[in-house]
């Protein structure tokens, strides 16, 4: 197993900072990547941060995480969280642990966000802490909890 943690981000997260800041905060995805890289360095880990608006790309990257012996995946699948059986199957198809991450807490929002296909297969869900959700997930991997 390598020291690399894949941090995979789904649709519309490229617009973080501009997109509904009252819900998602003012940090951009690059800000979050920088914060995670610094924290990962302190923890002796490496981050591979990516974003796509395409569902199949997330599936391919999950397969790649397994093929490349990633330590874990932090996955914010954004809206695909609530729709994608393909992502559920991909997480089940790999042995790499996947932590579901959300900036907001979807369970306290519209009812269509209460269902999470990602959460059905993820080893843990960390949500509702803004950008800190990613940091908390990273620290869970570093501590060996995941
Ligand atoms: C999100 C929550 C999802 O419901 C939403 O579709 C997103 C972002 C979050 O990080 O809070 O795009 O995953």
PDB file of C-alpha atoms and ligand atoms in Angstrom:
ATOM      1  CA  UNK A   1       0.000   0.000   0.000  1.00  0.00           C
ATOM      2  CA  UNK A   2       1.249   3.499  -0.835  1.00  0.00           C
ATOM      3  CA  UNK A   3       1.037   6.697   1.238  1.00  0.00           C
ATOM      4  CA  UNK A   4      -1.235   8.302  -1.337  1.00  0.00           C
ATOM      5  CA  UNK A   5      -4.815   9.239  -0.591  1.00  0.00           C
ATOM      6  CA  UNK A   6      -7.059   9.955  -3.563  1.00  0.00           C
ATOM      7  CA  UNK A   7      -9.391  12.905  -2.940  1.00  0.00           C
ATOM      8  CA  UNK A   8     -12.094  12.693  -5.587  1.00  0.00           C
ATOM      9  CA  UNK A   9     -14.590  15.481  -6.149  1.00  0.00           C
ATOM     10  CA  UNK A  10     -17.707  15.351  -8.280  1.00  0.00           C
ATOM     11  CA  UNK A  11     -19.910  17.732 -10.228  1.00  0.00           C
ATOM     12  CA  UNK A  12     -20.024  21.481  -9.611  1.00  0.00           C
ATOM     13  CA  UNK A  13     -17.322  21.362  -6.947  1.00  0.00           C
ATOM     14  CA  UNK A  14     -15.021  23.172  -9.406  1.00  0.00           C
ATOM     15  CA  UNK A  15     -17.224  26.190  -8.625  1.00  0.00           C
ATOM     16  CA  UNK A  16     -16.634  26.093  -4.870  1.00  0.00           C
ATOM     17  CA  UNK A  17     -16.119  29.580  -3.481  1.00  0.00           C
ATOM     18  CA  UNK A  18     -18.589  31.018  -6.005  1.00  0.00           C
ATOM     19  CA  UNK A  19     -21.304  28.406  -5.699  1.00  0.00           C
ATOM     20  CA  UNK A  20     -23.904  28.986  -2.970  1.00  0.00           C
ATOM     21  CA  UNK A  21     -21.286  30.203  -0.456  1.00  0.00           C
ATOM     22  CA  UNK A  22     -23.944  30.385   2.273  1.00  0.00           C
ATOM     23  CA  UNK A  23     -24.116  26.565   2.061  1.00  0.00           C
ATOM     24  CA  UNK A  24     -20.643  25.531   0.918  1.00  0.00           C
ATOM     25  CA  UNK A  25     -18.441  28.317   2.282  1.00  0.00           C
ATOM     26  CA  UNK A  26     -15.995  30.644   0.552  1.00  0.00           C
ATOM     27  CA  UNK A  27     -13.022  28.284   0.184  1.00  0.00           C
ATOM     28  CA  UNK A  28     -12.260  27.218  -3.381  1.00  0.00           C
ATOM     29  CA  UNK A  29     -11.345  23.640  -4.225  1.00  0.00           C
ATOM     30  CA  UNK A  30      -7.740  24.822  -4.672  1.00  0.00           C
ATOM     31  CA  UNK A  31      -7.840  26.301  -1.140  1.00  0.00           C
ATOM     32  CA  UNK A  32      -9.031  22.937   0.200  1.00  0.00           C
ATOM     33  CA  UNK A  33      -6.368  21.097  -1.811  1.00  0.00           C
ATOM     34  CA  UNK A  34      -3.659  23.362  -0.351  1.00  0.00           C
ATOM     35  CA  UNK A  35      -4.911  22.876   3.194  1.00  0.00           C
ATOM     36  CA  UNK A  36      -5.061  19.091   2.713  1.00  0.00           C
ATOM     37  CA  UNK A  37      -1.601  18.923   1.146  1.00  0.00           C
ATOM     38  CA  UNK A  38      -0.119  20.789   4.129  1.00  0.00           C
ATOM     39  CA  UNK A  39      -1.882  18.528   6.625  1.00  0.00           C
ATOM     40  CA  UNK A  40      -0.953  15.398   4.668  1.00  0.00           C
ATOM     41  CA  UNK A  41       2.708  16.453   4.690  1.00  0.00           C
ATOM     42  CA  UNK A  42       2.583  16.767   8.490  1.00  0.00           C
ATOM     43  CA  UNK A  43       1.041  13.295   8.675  1.00  0.00           C
ATOM     44  CA  UNK A  44       3.561  11.712   6.294  1.00  0.00           C
ATOM     45  CA  UNK A  45       0.950  11.169   3.597  1.00  0.00           C
ATOM     46  CA  UNK A  46       0.392  12.408   0.037  1.00  0.00           C
ATOM     47  CA  UNK A  47      -2.788  13.765  -1.505  1.00  0.00           C
ATOM     48  CA  UNK A  48      -3.933  13.221  -5.092  1.00  0.00           C
ATOM     49  CA  UNK A  49      -6.775  15.737  -5.452  1.00  0.00           C
ATOM     50  CA  UNK A  50      -9.041  15.621  -8.504  1.00  0.00           C
ATOM     51  CA  UNK A  51     -12.379  16.993  -9.697  1.00  0.00           C
ATOM     52  CA  UNK A  52     -14.677  15.984 -12.532  1.00  0.00           C
ATOM     53  CA  UNK A  53     -18.201  16.747 -13.643  1.00  0.00           C
ATOM     54  CA  UNK A  54     -18.517  13.256 -15.192  1.00  0.00           C
ATOM     55  CA  UNK A  55     -19.869  10.234 -13.343  1.00  0.00           C
ATOM     56  CA  UNK A  56     -17.884   7.623 -15.305  1.00  0.00           C
ATOM     57  CA  UNK A  57     -14.645   9.454 -14.560  1.00  0.00           C
ATOM     58  CA  UNK A  58     -15.285   8.987 -10.856  1.00  0.00           C
ATOM     59  CA  UNK A  59     -15.824   5.261 -11.503  1.00  0.00           C
ATOM     60  CA  UNK A  60     -12.534   5.075 -13.439  1.00  0.00           C
ATOM     61  CA  UNK A  61     -10.661   6.907 -10.667  1.00  0.00           C
ATOM     62  CA  UNK A  62     -12.044   4.552  -8.008  1.00  0.00           C
ATOM     63  CA  UNK A  63     -10.742   1.606 -10.038  1.00  0.00           C
ATOM     64  CA  UNK A  64      -7.417   3.409 -10.439  1.00  0.00           C
ATOM     65  CA  UNK A  65      -7.159   3.978  -6.680  1.00  0.00           C
ATOM     66  CA  UNK A  66      -7.297   0.217  -6.211  1.00  0.00           C
ATOM     67  CA  UNK A  67      -4.892  -0.521  -9.091  1.00  0.00           C
ATOM     68  CA  UNK A  68      -2.392   2.020  -7.736  1.00  0.00           C
ATOM     69  CA  UNK A  69      -2.683   0.684  -4.156  1.00  0.00           C
ATOM     70  CA  UNK A  70      -3.917   3.969  -2.737  1.00  0.00           C
ATOM     71  CA  UNK A  71      -4.164   4.046   1.060  1.00  0.00           C
ATOM     72  CA  UNK A  72      -7.751   5.315   0.912  1.00  0.00           C
ATOM     73  CA  UNK A  73     -10.149   7.467  -1.082  1.00  0.00           C
ATOM     74  CA  UNK A  74     -11.935  10.554   0.220  1.00  0.00           C
ATOM     75  CA  UNK A  75     -14.959  10.901  -2.052  1.00  0.00           C
ATOM     76  CA  UNK A  76     -17.226  13.917  -2.335  1.00  0.00           C
ATOM     77  CA  UNK A  77     -19.398  12.662  -5.182  1.00  0.00           C
ATOM     78  CA  UNK A  78     -21.612  15.778  -4.840  1.00  0.00           C
ATOM     79  CA  UNK A  79     -25.022  15.219  -6.503  1.00  0.00           C
ATOM     80  CA  UNK A  80     -24.007  11.771  -7.804  1.00  0.00           C
ATOM     81  CA  UNK A  81     -24.019  10.721  -4.143  1.00  0.00           C
ATOM     82  CA  UNK A  82     -27.786  10.664  -4.313  1.00  0.00           C
ATOM     83  CA  UNK A  83     -28.248   9.079  -7.744  1.00  0.00           C
ATOM     84  CA  UNK A  84     -25.377   6.819  -8.696  1.00  0.00           C
ATOM     85  CA  UNK A  85     -25.707   3.064  -8.395  1.00  0.00           C
ATOM     86  CA  UNK A  86     -22.573   2.940 -10.596  1.00  0.00           C
ATOM     87  CA  UNK A  87     -20.592   4.614  -7.806  1.00  0.00           C
ATOM     88  CA  UNK A  88     -22.085   2.285  -5.198  1.00  0.00           C
ATOM     89  CA  UNK A  89     -21.026  -0.707  -7.307  1.00  0.00           C
ATOM     90  CA  UNK A  90     -17.550   0.743  -7.913  1.00  0.00           C
ATOM     91  CA  UNK A  91     -16.950   1.260  -4.181  1.00  0.00           C
ATOM     92  CA  UNK A  92     -18.101  -2.294  -3.533  1.00  0.00           C
ATOM     93  CA  UNK A  93     -15.875  -3.581  -6.339  1.00  0.00           C
ATOM     94  CA  UNK A  94     -12.648  -2.312  -4.762  1.00  0.00           C
ATOM     95  CA  UNK A  95     -11.007  -3.101  -1.428  1.00  0.00           C
ATOM     96  CA  UNK A  96      -9.544   0.401  -1.007  1.00  0.00           C
ATOM     97  CA  UNK A  97     -11.429   2.056   1.860  1.00  0.00           C
ATOM     98  CA  UNK A  98     -13.626   4.932   0.728  1.00  0.00           C
ATOM     99  CA  UNK A  99     -14.707   7.708   3.094  1.00  0.00           C
ATOM    100  CA  UNK A 100     -17.751   9.704   2.006  1.00  0.00           C
ATOM    101  CA  UNK A 101     -17.186  13.446   2.484  1.00  0.00           C
ATOM    102  CA  UNK A 102     -19.568  16.400   2.247  1.00  0.00           C
ATOM    103  CA  UNK A 103     -19.112  20.072   3.058  1.00  0.00           C
ATOM    104  CA  UNK A 104     -22.765  20.500   4.024  1.00  0.00           C
ATOM    105  CA  UNK A 105     -24.905  18.001   5.915  1.00  0.00           C
ATOM    106  CA  UNK A 106     -27.200  16.584   3.212  1.00  0.00           C
ATOM    107  CA  UNK A 107     -29.360  14.839   5.847  1.00  0.00           C
ATOM    108  CA  UNK A 108     -30.568  18.251   7.091  1.00  0.00           C
ATOM    109  CA  UNK A 109     -31.354  19.561   3.596  1.00  0.00           C
ATOM    110  CA  UNK A 110     -33.953  18.659   0.928  1.00  0.00           C
ATOM    111  CA  UNK A 111     -35.351  15.135   1.202  1.00  0.00           C
ATOM    112  CA  UNK A 112     -33.829  14.135  -2.157  1.00  0.00           C
ATOM    113  CA  UNK A 113     -30.389  14.524  -0.534  1.00  0.00           C
ATOM    114  CA  UNK A 114     -31.166  12.129   2.313  1.00  0.00           C
ATOM    115  CA  UNK A 115     -30.467   9.008   0.247  1.00  0.00           C
ATOM    116  CA  UNK A 116     -26.762   8.290  -0.265  1.00  0.00           C
ATOM    117  CA  UNK A 117     -25.700   5.443  -2.533  1.00  0.00           C
ATOM    118  CA  UNK A 118     -22.076   6.295  -1.689  1.00  0.00           C
ATOM    119  CA  UNK A 119     -22.846   5.966   2.021  1.00  0.00           C
ATOM    120  CA  UNK A 120     -24.195   2.441   1.497  1.00  0.00           C
ATOM    121  CA  UNK A 121     -20.679   1.229   0.705  1.00  0.00           C
ATOM    122  CA  UNK A 122     -18.346   3.820   2.274  1.00  0.00           C
ATOM    123  CA  UNK A 123     -16.538   2.835   5.485  1.00  0.00           C
ATOM    124  CA  UNK A 124     -17.441   6.174   7.062  1.00  0.00           C
ATOM    125  CA  UNK A 125     -19.284   9.409   6.304  1.00  0.00           C
ATOM    126  CA  UNK A 126     -18.002  12.822   7.400  1.00  0.00           C
ATOM    127  CA  UNK A 127     -20.324  15.713   6.591  1.00  0.00           C
ATOM    128  CA  UNK A 128     -21.438  19.129   7.719  1.00  0.00           C
ATOM    129  CA  UNK A 129     -18.046  20.571   8.737  1.00  0.00           C
ATOM    130  CA  UNK A 130     -17.366  22.645   5.619  1.00  0.00           C
ATOM    131  CA  UNK A 131     -13.811  22.270   4.313  1.00  0.00           C
ATOM    132  CA  UNK A 132     -12.886  20.654   7.631  1.00  0.00           C
ATOM    133  CA  UNK A 133     -14.866  17.554   6.599  1.00  0.00           C
ATOM    134  CA  UNK A 134     -11.956  16.704   4.280  1.00  0.00           C
ATOM    135  CA  UNK A 135      -9.366  17.303   7.018  1.00  0.00           C
ATOM    136  CA  UNK A 136     -11.256  15.157   9.521  1.00  0.00           C
ATOM    137  CA  UNK A 137     -11.473  12.359   6.938  1.00  0.00           C
ATOM    138  CA  UNK A 138      -7.737  12.632   6.214  1.00  0.00           C
ATOM    139  CA  UNK A 139      -6.933  12.432   9.923  1.00  0.00           C
ATOM    140  CA  UNK A 140      -9.145   9.353  10.281  1.00  0.00           C
ATOM    141  CA  UNK A 141      -6.999   7.634   7.643  1.00  0.00           C
ATOM    142  CA  UNK A 142      -3.732   8.860   9.217  1.00  0.00           C
ATOM    143  CA  UNK A 143      -4.719   7.621  12.675  1.00  0.00           C
ATOM    144  CA  UNK A 144      -5.430   4.157  11.324  1.00  0.00           C
ATOM    145  CA  UNK A 145      -9.127   4.369  12.248  1.00  0.00           C
ATOM    146  CA  UNK A 146      -9.870   3.690   8.585  1.00  0.00           C
TER     147      UNK A 146
HETATM  148  C1  LIG B   1     -22.333  18.098  -1.371  1.00  0.00           C
HETATM  149  C2  LIG B   1     -23.794  17.812  -0.986  1.00  0.00           C
HETATM  150  C3  LIG B   1     -24.580  17.333  -2.185  1.00  0.00           C
HETATM  151  O1  LIG B   1     -25.939  17.099  -1.816  1.00  0.00           O
HETATM  152  C4  LIG B   1     -24.563  18.365  -3.293  1.00  0.00           C
HETATM  153  O2  LIG B   1     -25.210  17.860  -4.436  1.00  0.00           O
HETATM  154  C5  LIG B   1     -23.210  18.849  -3.608  1.00  0.00           C
HETATM  155  C6  LIG B   1     -22.256  19.071  -2.528  1.00  0.00           C
HETATM  156  C7  LIG B   1     -21.541  18.700  -0.192  1.00  0.00           C
HETATM  157  O3  LIG B   1     -20.317  18.628  -0.220  1.00  0.00           O
HETATM  158  O4  LIG B   1     -22.138  19.258   0.739  1.00  0.00           O
HETATM  159  O5  LIG B   1     -22.904  19.157  -4.749  1.00  0.00           O
HETATM  160  O6  LIG B   1     -21.719  16.873  -1.729  1.00  0.00           O
END
